Tab-separated table of C-alpha atoms in Angstrom:
chain	number	residue	atom	x	y	z
A	1	UNK	CA	25.519	19.451	6.435
A	2	UNK	CA	23.193	17.766	8.899
A	3	UNK	CA	19.600	18.792	9.039
A	4	UNK	CA	17.075	18.237	11.815
A	5	UNK	CA	15.883	14.858	10.489
A	6	UNK	CA	19.409	13.431	10.585
A	7	UNK	CA	20.020	14.967	14.010
A	8	UNK	CA	16.822	13.371	15.332
A	9	UNK	CA	17.921	9.862	14.423
A	10	UNK	CA	21.431	10.474	15.744
A	11	UNK	CA	19.891	11.091	19.165
A	12	UNK	CA	16.926	8.668	19.121
A	13	UNK	CA	16.472	5.462	17.171
A	14	UNK	CA	13.360	3.872	18.685
A	15	UNK	CA	9.683	4.715	19.185
A	16	UNK	CA	9.725	7.789	16.944
A	17	UNK	CA	6.340	9.513	16.867
A	18	UNK	CA	5.730	11.284	13.572
A	19	UNK	CA	2.393	13.029	13.117
A	20	UNK	CA	0.874	13.987	9.767
A	21	UNK	CA	-1.801	16.628	9.409
A	22	UNK	CA	-3.196	18.681	6.553
A	23	UNK	CA	-2.302	22.359	6.365
A	24	UNK	CA	-5.297	24.648	6.714
A	25	UNK	CA	-7.468	22.048	8.446
A	26	UNK	CA	-9.757	22.199	10.292
A	27	UNK	CA	-9.391	25.977	9.960
A	28	UNK	CA	-7.196	28.060	7.669
A	29	UNK	CA	-5.081	29.491	10.486
A	30	UNK	CA	-4.648	26.250	12.492
A	31	UNK	CA	-1.386	25.051	10.886
A	32	UNK	CA	1.089	26.721	13.231
A	33	UNK	CA	-1.156	26.167	16.256
A	34	UNK	CA	-1.031	22.422	15.527
A	35	UNK	CA	2.758	22.546	15.057
A	36	UNK	CA	3.145	24.275	18.414
A	37	UNK	CA	0.798	21.782	20.114
A	38	UNK	CA	2.630	18.770	18.647
A	39	UNK	CA	5.963	20.201	19.769
A	40	UNK	CA	4.868	20.692	23.361
A	41	UNK	CA	3.009	17.353	23.457
A	42	UNK	CA	6.162	15.410	22.573
A	43	UNK	CA	5.905	14.476	18.902
A	44	UNK	CA	9.358	13.779	17.465
A	45	UNK	CA	8.668	14.755	13.875
A	46	UNK	CA	5.879	16.553	12.021
A	47	UNK	CA	4.587	16.117	8.494
A	48	UNK	CA	2.494	18.909	7.048
A	49	UNK	CA	0.299	17.876	4.145
A	50	UNK	CA	-0.037	20.230	1.185
A	51	UNK	CA	-3.743	20.179	0.266
A	52	UNK	CA	-4.321	18.667	-3.155
A	53	UNK	CA	-7.510	18.095	-5.107
A	54	UNK	CA	-6.638	14.508	-6.160
A	55	UNK	CA	-4.637	12.866	-3.318
A	56	UNK	CA	-4.548	9.324	-4.753
A	57	UNK	CA	-2.482	7.734	-1.943
A	58	UNK	CA	-4.743	9.024	0.794
A	59	UNK	CA	-7.843	7.528	2.338
A	60	UNK	CA	-11.194	9.155	2.984
A	61	UNK	CA	-10.234	11.085	6.134
A	62	UNK	CA	-7.190	12.795	4.615
A	63	UNK	CA	-9.002	13.377	1.319
A	64	UNK	CA	-11.817	15.139	3.164
A	65	UNK	CA	-9.367	17.221	5.196
A	66	UNK	CA	-7.603	18.212	1.990
A	67	UNK	CA	-10.883	19.248	0.363
A	68	UNK	CA	-11.841	21.290	3.443
A	69	UNK	CA	-8.422	22.949	3.545
A	70	UNK	CA	-8.710	23.939	-0.125
A	71	UNK	CA	-12.189	25.308	0.545
A	72	UNK	CA	-10.676	27.249	3.477
A	73	UNK	CA	-8.325	28.919	0.993
A	74	UNK	CA	-5.122	26.996	1.677
A	75	UNK	CA	-2.657	26.830	-1.198
A	76	UNK	CA	1.047	26.009	-1.282
A	77	UNK	CA	1.863	29.701	-1.602
A	78	UNK	CA	-0.369	30.580	1.340
A	79	UNK	CA	1.148	27.735	3.359
A	80	UNK	CA	4.651	29.088	2.821
A	81	UNK	CA	3.410	32.502	3.954
A	82	UNK	CA	2.278	30.861	7.209
A	83	UNK	CA	5.447	28.793	7.615
A	84	UNK	CA	7.810	31.752	7.392
A	85	UNK	CA	7.594	31.922	11.214
A	86	UNK	CA	7.674	28.113	11.651
A	87	UNK	CA	11.003	28.124	13.458
A	88	UNK	CA	9.633	30.448	16.117
A	89	UNK	CA	7.181	27.620	17.008
A	90	UNK	CA	9.411	24.518	16.977
A	91	UNK	CA	12.969	23.328	16.509
A	92	UNK	CA	11.856	19.769	15.701
A	93	UNK	CA	12.132	18.362	12.178
A	94	UNK	CA	9.295	19.274	9.825
A	95	UNK	CA	8.482	17.638	6.493
A	96	UNK	CA	6.153	18.804	3.743
A	97	UNK	CA	4.180	16.004	2.080
A	98	UNK	CA	2.265	16.511	-1.123
A	99	UNK	CA	2.066	15.735	-4.804
A	100	UNK	CA	4.377	16.661	-7.642
A	101	UNK	CA	1.846	18.802	-9.488
A	102	UNK	CA	1.780	21.333	-6.653
A	103	UNK	CA	5.576	21.663	-6.818
A	104	UNK	CA	5.589	22.024	-10.602
A	105	UNK	CA	2.973	24.745	-10.447
A	106	UNK	CA	4.929	26.621	-7.768
A	107	UNK	CA	8.247	26.182	-9.572
A	108	UNK	CA	10.781	23.517	-8.625
A	109	UNK	CA	13.663	25.791	-7.617
A	110	UNK	CA	11.332	28.269	-5.911
A	111	UNK	CA	9.801	25.373	-3.934
A	112	UNK	CA	13.086	24.111	-2.507
A	113	UNK	CA	14.332	27.648	-1.862
A	114	UNK	CA	11.156	28.473	0.037
A	115	UNK	CA	11.414	25.230	2.029
A	116	UNK	CA	14.902	26.308	3.097
A	117	UNK	CA	13.735	29.823	3.926
A	118	UNK	CA	10.927	28.450	6.129
A	119	UNK	CA	13.096	25.834	7.857
A	120	UNK	CA	11.532	22.762	6.223
A	121	UNK	CA	13.841	19.762	6.631
A	122	UNK	CA	12.356	17.214	4.254
A	123	UNK	CA	9.839	16.599	1.503
A	124	UNK	CA	7.703	13.600	0.559
A	125	UNK	CA	6.336	13.479	-2.990
A	126	UNK	CA	4.927	9.948	-3.494
A	127	UNK	CA	4.379	10.452	-7.224
A	128	UNK	CA	7.907	11.723	-7.961
A	129	UNK	CA	9.833	8.948	-9.764
A	130	UNK	CA	13.391	8.431	-8.522
A	131	UNK	CA	14.695	8.931	-12.057
A	132	UNK	CA	13.078	12.368	-12.143
A	133	UNK	CA	14.328	13.157	-8.629
A	134	UNK	CA	17.894	12.380	-9.669
A	135	UNK	CA	17.697	15.197	-12.196
A	136	UNK	CA	16.752	18.734	-11.202
A	137	UNK	CA	15.179	17.824	-7.853
A	138	UNK	CA	18.256	16.249	-6.235
A	139	UNK	CA	20.506	19.114	-7.225
A	140	UNK	CA	18.135	21.664	-5.701
A	141	UNK	CA	17.276	19.563	-2.646
A	142	UNK	CA	20.976	19.233	-1.853
A	143	UNK	CA	21.596	22.932	-2.510
A	144	UNK	CA	18.898	23.947	-0.038
A	145	UNK	CA	19.559	21.135	2.496
A	146	UNK	CA	16.146	19.519	2.044
A	147	UNK	CA	15.967	15.730	2.346
A	148	UNK	CA	13.700	13.800	-0.024
A	149	UNK	CA	11.988	10.917	1.760
A	150	UNK	CA	11.195	7.825	-0.326
A	151	UNK	CA	8.487	5.212	0.157
A	152	UNK	CA	8.677	1.432	0.042
A	153	UNK	CA	6.053	-1.224	0.687
A	154	UNK	CA	6.374	-4.902	1.642
A	155	UNK	CA	5.741	-5.707	-2.020
A	156	UNK	CA	8.459	-3.420	-3.415
A	157	UNK	CA	10.638	-5.195	-5.947
A	158	UNK	CA	14.402	-5.618	-5.566
A	159	UNK	CA	15.235	-2.941	-8.130
A	160	UNK	CA	13.037	-0.377	-6.368
A	161	UNK	CA	14.609	-1.197	-2.995
A	162	UNK	CA	18.115	-0.806	-4.390
A	163	UNK	CA	17.198	2.525	-6.041
A	164	UNK	CA	15.793	3.840	-2.777
A	165	UNK	CA	18.861	2.674	-0.844
A	166	UNK	CA	21.084	4.668	-3.186
A	167	UNK	CA	18.954	7.832	-3.237
A	168	UNK	CA	17.481	8.043	0.259
A	169	UNK	CA	18.609	10.173	3.171
A	170	UNK	CA	17.135	10.656	6.639
A	171	UNK	CA	14.775	7.691	6.814
A	172	UNK	CA	12.694	5.388	4.658
A	173	UNK	CA	8.896	5.613	4.808
A	174	UNK	CA	7.586	2.042	4.780
A	175	UNK	CA	3.938	1.806	3.775
A	176	UNK	CA	2.425	-0.970	5.869
A	177	UNK	CA	0.251	-2.218	3.017
A	178	UNK	CA	-0.483	-1.521	-0.637
A	179	UNK	CA	-3.539	0.481	0.278
A	180	UNK	CA	-4.448	4.055	1.079
A	181	UNK	CA	-3.963	5.858	4.377
A	182	UNK	CA	-6.360	5.134	7.204
A	183	UNK	CA	-6.580	1.358	6.806
A	184	UNK	CA	-5.462	-0.942	9.609
A	185	UNK	CA	-2.219	-2.904	9.746
A	186	UNK	CA	-3.258	-6.480	8.951
A	187	UNK	CA	0.038	-8.343	8.877
A	188	UNK	CA	2.615	-7.069	11.378
A	189	UNK	CA	4.722	-10.220	10.968
A	190	UNK	CA	5.214	-9.329	7.316
A	191	UNK	CA	6.731	-5.993	8.353
A	192	UNK	CA	9.068	-7.638	10.853
A	193	UNK	CA	10.251	-9.987	8.122
A	194	UNK	CA	10.479	-7.527	5.278
A	195	UNK	CA	12.659	-4.846	6.884
A	196	UNK	CA	15.649	-7.166	7.510
A	197	UNK	CA	15.177	-8.579	4.009
A	198	UNK	CA	15.410	-5.093	2.497
A	199	UNK	CA	18.711	-4.556	4.393
A	200	UNK	CA	18.163	-0.817	4.500
A	201	UNK	CA	20.935	1.461	5.647
A	202	UNK	CA	18.615	4.078	7.136
A	203	UNK	CA	15.989	4.177	9.913
A	204	UNK	CA	12.495	3.066	8.932
A	205	UNK	CA	9.243	4.753	9.906
A	206	UNK	CA	6.065	2.811	9.224
A	207	UNK	CA	2.956	4.569	8.012
A	208	UNK	CA	-0.612	3.721	6.946
A	209	UNK	CA	-2.842	2.017	9.517
A	210	UNK	CA	-1.343	3.401	12.747
A	211	UNK	CA	-4.103	4.804	14.915
A	212	UNK	CA	-3.567	3.936	18.603
A	213	UNK	CA	-1.055	2.657	21.149
A	214	UNK	CA	-1.463	-0.980	20.073
A	215	UNK	CA	-0.833	-0.322	16.378
A	216	UNK	CA	1.957	2.151	17.259
A	217	UNK	CA	3.719	-0.520	19.336
A	218	UNK	CA	3.234	-3.069	16.550
A	219	UNK	CA	4.885	-0.715	14.081
A	220	UNK	CA	7.724	0.063	16.501
A	221	UNK	CA	8.529	-3.652	16.854
A	222	UNK	CA	9.337	-3.726	13.162
A	223	UNK	CA	10.697	-0.232	12.532
A	224	UNK	CA	12.164	2.772	14.314
A	225	UNK	CA	8.803	4.425	14.764
A	226	UNK	CA	5.518	5.213	13.137
A	227	UNK	CA	3.704	7.897	11.185
A	228	UNK	CA	0.143	8.632	12.263
A	229	UNK	CA	-2.163	10.739	10.121
A	230	UNK	CA	-5.809	9.838	9.639
A	231	UNK	CA	-6.689	9.261	13.296
A	232	UNK	CA	-5.004	12.509	14.402
A	233	UNK	CA	-6.821	14.432	11.676
A	234	UNK	CA	-10.116	12.850	12.734
A	235	UNK	CA	-9.499	13.928	16.346
A	236	UNK	CA	-8.612	17.548	15.600
A	237	UNK	CA	-11.499	17.765	13.151
A	238	UNK	CA	-13.846	17.102	16.060
A	239	UNK	CA	-11.900	19.154	18.593
A	240	UNK	CA	-12.839	22.398	20.257
A	241	UNK	CA	-9.330	22.741	21.731
A	242	UNK	CA	-6.469	21.645	19.480
A	243	UNK	CA	-3.814	21.909	22.206
A	244	UNK	CA	-5.578	19.631	24.690
A	245	UNK	CA	-6.703	17.203	21.963
A	246	UNK	CA	-3.124	16.931	20.690
A	247	UNK	CA	-1.702	16.406	24.183
A	248	UNK	CA	-4.248	13.665	24.878
A	249	UNK	CA	-3.566	11.938	21.558
A	250	UNK	CA	0.220	11.872	21.997
A	251	UNK	CA	-0.181	10.737	25.608
A	252	UNK	CA	-2.421	7.861	24.502
A	253	UNK	CA	0.177	6.744	21.951
A	254	UNK	CA	3.062	6.818	24.374
A	255	UNK	CA	1.645	5.957	27.750
A	256	UNK	CA	-1.949	4.790	28.021
A	257	UNK	CA	-3.297	1.333	27.247
């Protein structure tokens, strides 16, 4: 059974624009407004961050947005309440990204069932070991047609790459460096060399350090597209009009120098 992530890559394999933002930021009720704005602006894929009090993989900007969202009252349960009408706002693929503790607290089966009910296509849990995924998570993800997205970095060891190749569906999230989100890409040549070496059998989206047209194009030379989070969050955090800010940001990535 195809889901929207697989359908996306069947129809488009280059220059994928995937935007990450934190649910409930800058305001509690902004989540679906941002989804709608990203859809109309031309984003190919959306990643909604589940606010978490200790987001270890994230840099300062996303950490601050997560703290603000929690202070605004956003929880995973409240997010699902908002997302129940998600598919009235977009038919593009949507991924939830967060940390395992939030899923455990919500209940593993209830989490995947609710993802399916809301029309969520994929999940990213950076701290979920593949061995643990292969147990209860895989069974439930498959049952509810939710794809688990796995991360690699240029320094991933052979065993990790082979495990991801066996378990992954949809695409592979390649972290541009062993750092947190929001840092710049420093070695694009390394990415261009590492992806062929990994011999992955799925599309690759590159995240961490993508902030403008130049870094987006650099990422697209190596992979099938890029994931942009911190810079988009910074823009909407300063915005008085999310729709126009989103349209300008996507236009800058795709068209302007």
